[in-house]
Amino acid sequence: MATWTDNQVQETASVGATTETQLGSNINIPQNQTWQIQSLYWAHAGDGTGRLAIDSIPGMTGVYPVNSNDPGSMGTNAGSALAHMVNFTVSGPAVVQAYITPDSSSSTVGQFAMKYQVATQG
């Protein structure tokens, strides 16, 4: 079994509404892989909340405050510029989706980053 740490970044160029918007595209966890999700991070000039949706965990709430109001820099914060430290495991096949709901309308980049450790089976 091989293991490694990886990261996904999903962006949507212009998130201008104060309604929930998916960031980027779906993240697919392949069959025969297990991902231990370690940290989550959202950024948007309009602050707000981020939500993580995983099809194999239908009861998951997964709502977190946006970490930064500057998608270009983890150092400018709206609350905490540090990523949300989490610890849960998702076995593939599964689909992960990241959403953002800004508090204020600001047509700027919405960004999501997720760090995880991958373990392969067989």
PDB file of C-alpha atoms in Angstrom:
ATOM      1  CA  MET A   1       0.000   0.000   0.000  1.00  0.00           C
ATOM      2  CA  ALA A   2       1.365   3.406  -1.001  1.00  0.00           C
ATOM      3  CA  THR A   3       0.634   6.645   0.850  1.00  0.00           C
ATOM      4  CA  TRP A   4       1.331  10.285   0.060  1.00  0.00           C
ATOM      5  CA  THR A   5       0.082  13.757   0.957  1.00  0.00           C
ATOM      6  CA  ASP A   6      -1.563  15.891  -1.698  1.00  0.00           C
ATOM      7  CA  ASN A   7      -3.591  19.078  -2.111  1.00  0.00           C
ATOM      8  CA  GLN A   8      -6.460  20.240  -4.317  1.00  0.00           C
ATOM      9  CA  VAL A   9      -7.231  23.882  -5.122  1.00  0.00           C
ATOM     10  CA  GLN A  10     -10.555  24.783  -6.719  1.00  0.00           C
ATOM     11  CA  GLU A  11     -11.442  28.290  -7.931  1.00  0.00           C
ATOM     12  CA  THR A  12     -14.293  30.122  -9.548  1.00  0.00           C
ATOM     13  CA  ALA A  13     -13.172  33.334 -11.244  1.00  0.00           C
ATOM     14  CA  SER A  14     -16.093  35.547 -10.313  1.00  0.00           C
ATOM     15  CA  VAL A  15     -18.346  34.793  -7.360  1.00  0.00           C
ATOM     16  CA  GLY A  16     -20.545  37.866  -7.149  1.00  0.00           C
ATOM     17  CA  ALA A  17     -23.769  36.723  -5.527  1.00  0.00           C
ATOM     18  CA  THR A  18     -24.500  36.173  -1.850  1.00  0.00           C
ATOM     19  CA  THR A  19     -25.956  32.752  -2.659  1.00  0.00           C
ATOM     20  CA  GLU A  20     -24.184  29.420  -2.432  1.00  0.00           C
ATOM     21  CA  THR A  21     -21.866  28.822  -5.426  1.00  0.00           C
ATOM     22  CA  GLN A  22     -19.777  25.756  -6.218  1.00  0.00           C
ATOM     23  CA  LEU A  23     -16.066  26.489  -6.469  1.00  0.00           C
ATOM     24  CA  GLY A  24     -14.321  24.848  -9.398  1.00  0.00           C
ATOM     25  CA  SER A  25     -15.338  21.360 -10.399  1.00  0.00           C
ATOM     26  CA  ASN A  26     -16.018  18.092  -8.603  1.00  0.00           C
ATOM     27  CA  ILE A  27     -13.083  16.353  -6.927  1.00  0.00           C
ATOM     28  CA  ASN A  28     -13.262  12.613  -7.563  1.00  0.00           C
ATOM     29  CA  ILE A  29     -11.790  10.163  -5.087  1.00  0.00           C
ATOM     30  CA  PRO A  30     -10.971   7.039  -7.122  1.00  0.00           C
ATOM     31  CA  GLN A  31     -11.994   3.533  -6.164  1.00  0.00           C
ATOM     32  CA  ASN A  32      -9.209   1.768  -4.232  1.00  0.00           C
ATOM     33  CA  GLN A  33      -8.100   5.034  -2.601  1.00  0.00           C
ATOM     34  CA  THR A  34      -8.827   6.341   0.885  1.00  0.00           C
ATOM     35  CA  TRP A  35      -8.269  10.032   1.618  1.00  0.00           C
ATOM     36  CA  GLN A  36      -7.680  11.311   5.143  1.00  0.00           C
ATOM     37  CA  ILE A  37      -8.797  14.951   4.874  1.00  0.00           C
ATOM     38  CA  GLN A  38      -6.461  17.086   7.021  1.00  0.00           C
ATOM     39  CA  SER A  39      -7.280  20.735   6.336  1.00  0.00           C
ATOM     40  CA  LEU A  40      -9.807  22.937   4.535  1.00  0.00           C
ATOM     41  CA  TYR A  41      -9.463  26.571   3.440  1.00  0.00           C
ATOM     42  CA  TRP A  42     -11.804  29.065   1.748  1.00  0.00           C
ATOM     43  CA  ALA A  43     -11.078  32.598   0.486  1.00  0.00           C
ATOM     44  CA  HIS A  44     -13.298  35.342  -0.972  1.00  0.00           C
ATOM     45  CA  ALA A  45     -13.354  39.142  -0.700  1.00  0.00           C
ATOM     46  CA  GLY A  46     -16.944  38.977   0.577  1.00  0.00           C
ATOM     47  CA  ASP A  47     -16.040  36.756   3.579  1.00  0.00           C
ATOM     48  CA  GLY A  48     -18.948  34.395   4.427  1.00  0.00           C
ATOM     49  CA  THR A  49     -19.050  30.616   4.848  1.00  0.00           C
ATOM     50  CA  GLY A  50     -17.723  27.631   2.958  1.00  0.00           C
ATOM     51  CA  ARG A  51     -19.341  24.216   2.754  1.00  0.00           C
ATOM     52  CA  LEU A  52     -17.874  20.829   1.936  1.00  0.00           C
ATOM     53  CA  ALA A  53     -20.187  18.203   0.429  1.00  0.00           C
ATOM     54  CA  ILE A  54     -19.181  14.541   0.060  1.00  0.00           C
ATOM     55  CA  ASP A  55     -21.648  12.217  -1.652  1.00  0.00           C
ATOM     56  CA  SER A  56     -20.649   9.204   0.479  1.00  0.00           C
ATOM     57  CA  ILE A  57     -21.300  11.187   3.712  1.00  0.00           C
ATOM     58  CA  PRO A  58     -24.831  12.515   3.070  1.00  0.00           C
ATOM     59  CA  GLY A  59     -25.459  13.671   6.663  1.00  0.00           C
ATOM     60  CA  MET A  60     -22.325  15.837   6.816  1.00  0.00           C
ATOM     61  CA  THR A  61     -22.966  19.512   7.639  1.00  0.00           C
ATOM     62  CA  GLY A  62     -19.451  20.623   6.611  1.00  0.00           C
ATOM     63  CA  VAL A  63     -19.925  24.406   7.061  1.00  0.00           C
ATOM     64  CA  TYR A  64     -16.916  26.555   8.023  1.00  0.00           C
ATOM     65  CA  PRO A  65     -16.166  30.301   8.164  1.00  0.00           C
ATOM     66  CA  VAL A  66     -14.243  31.689   5.183  1.00  0.00           C
ATOM     67  CA  ASN A  67     -10.566  31.822   6.205  1.00  0.00           C
ATOM     68  CA  SER A  68      -9.397  34.841   4.218  1.00  0.00           C
ATOM     69  CA  ASN A  69     -10.889  37.792   2.366  1.00  0.00           C
ATOM     70  CA  ASP A  70      -7.875  37.846   0.018  1.00  0.00           C
ATOM     71  CA  PRO A  71      -7.773  34.838  -2.351  1.00  0.00           C
ATOM     72  CA  GLY A  72      -4.265  35.894  -3.389  1.00  0.00           C
ATOM     73  CA  SER A  73      -2.787  35.565   0.086  1.00  0.00           C
ATOM     74  CA  MET A  74      -3.335  33.230   3.028  1.00  0.00           C
ATOM     75  CA  GLY A  75      -2.035  36.022   5.252  1.00  0.00           C
ATOM     76  CA  THR A  76      -4.957  38.494   5.012  1.00  0.00           C
ATOM     77  CA  ASN A  77      -7.664  37.263   7.289  1.00  0.00           C
ATOM     78  CA  ALA A  78     -11.354  37.512   7.889  1.00  0.00           C
ATOM     79  CA  GLY A  79     -11.362  35.557  11.110  1.00  0.00           C
ATOM     80  CA  SER A  80      -8.378  33.256  10.804  1.00  0.00           C
ATOM     81  CA  ALA A  81      -5.993  33.045   7.867  1.00  0.00           C
ATOM     82  CA  LEU A  82      -5.023  29.549   8.982  1.00  0.00           C
ATOM     83  CA  ALA A  83      -6.698  26.544   7.412  1.00  0.00           C
ATOM     84  CA  HIS A  84      -9.380  24.655   9.335  1.00  0.00           C
ATOM     85  CA  MET A  85      -7.692  21.565  10.747  1.00  0.00           C
ATOM     86  CA  VAL A  86      -9.955  18.530  10.284  1.00  0.00           C
ATOM     87  CA  ASN A  87      -9.516  14.777  10.501  1.00  0.00           C
ATOM     88  CA  PHE A  88     -11.882  12.470   8.651  1.00  0.00           C
ATOM     89  CA  THR A  89     -11.521   9.659   6.137  1.00  0.00           C
ATOM     90  CA  VAL A  90     -13.330   9.185   2.831  1.00  0.00           C
ATOM     91  CA  SER A  91     -13.082   5.958   0.851  1.00  0.00           C
ATOM     92  CA  GLY A  92     -13.465   6.041  -2.911  1.00  0.00           C
ATOM     93  CA  PRO A  93     -15.298   6.110  -5.095  1.00  0.00           C
ATOM     94  CA  ALA A  94     -16.639   9.412  -3.814  1.00  0.00           C
ATOM     95  CA  VAL A  95     -17.255  12.946  -5.064  1.00  0.00           C
ATOM     96  CA  VAL A  96     -16.165  16.008  -3.070  1.00  0.00           C
ATOM     97  CA  GLN A  97     -17.641  19.432  -3.810  1.00  0.00           C
ATOM     98  CA  ALA A  98     -16.716  22.799  -2.288  1.00  0.00           C
ATOM     99  CA  TYR A  99     -19.171  25.689  -2.047  1.00  0.00           C
ATOM    100  CA  ILE A 100     -18.979  29.258  -0.819  1.00  0.00           C
ATOM    101  CA  THR A 101     -21.681  31.680   0.342  1.00  0.00           C
ATOM    102  CA  PRO A 102     -20.250  35.220   0.589  1.00  0.00           C
ATOM    103  CA  ASP A 103     -21.670  37.652   3.155  1.00  0.00           C
ATOM    104  CA  SER A 104     -21.370  40.545   0.714  1.00  0.00           C
ATOM    105  CA  SER A 105     -21.574  40.798  -3.046  1.00  0.00           C
ATOM    106  CA  SER A 106     -18.098  41.187  -4.503  1.00  0.00           C
ATOM    107  CA  SER A 107     -17.354  39.766  -7.960  1.00  0.00           C
ATOM    108  CA  THR A 108     -13.981  38.308  -7.051  1.00  0.00           C
ATOM    109  CA  VAL A 109     -12.270  34.930  -7.084  1.00  0.00           C
ATOM    110  CA  GLY A 110     -13.656  32.311  -4.735  1.00  0.00           C
ATOM    111  CA  GLN A 111     -11.051  29.771  -3.714  1.00  0.00           C
ATOM    112  CA  PHE A 112     -11.002  26.446  -1.855  1.00  0.00           C
ATOM    113  CA  ALA A 113      -8.006  24.331  -0.829  1.00  0.00           C
ATOM    114  CA  MET A 114      -8.004  20.881   0.724  1.00  0.00           C
ATOM    115  CA  LYS A 115      -4.984  18.971   2.037  1.00  0.00           C
ATOM    116  CA  TYR A 116      -5.246  15.200   2.393  1.00  0.00           C
ATOM    117  CA  GLN A 117      -3.250  12.004   2.740  1.00  0.00           C
ATOM    118  CA  VAL A 118      -3.916   9.276   0.182  1.00  0.00           C
ATOM    119  CA  ALA A 119      -3.675   5.552   0.872  1.00  0.00           C
ATOM    120  CA  THR A 120      -4.041   3.096  -1.997  1.00  0.00           C
ATOM    121  CA  GLN A 121      -5.397  -0.429  -1.665  1.00  0.00           C
ATOM    122  CA  GLY A 122      -3.891  -3.489  -3.304  1.00  0.00           C
TER     123      GLY A 122
END
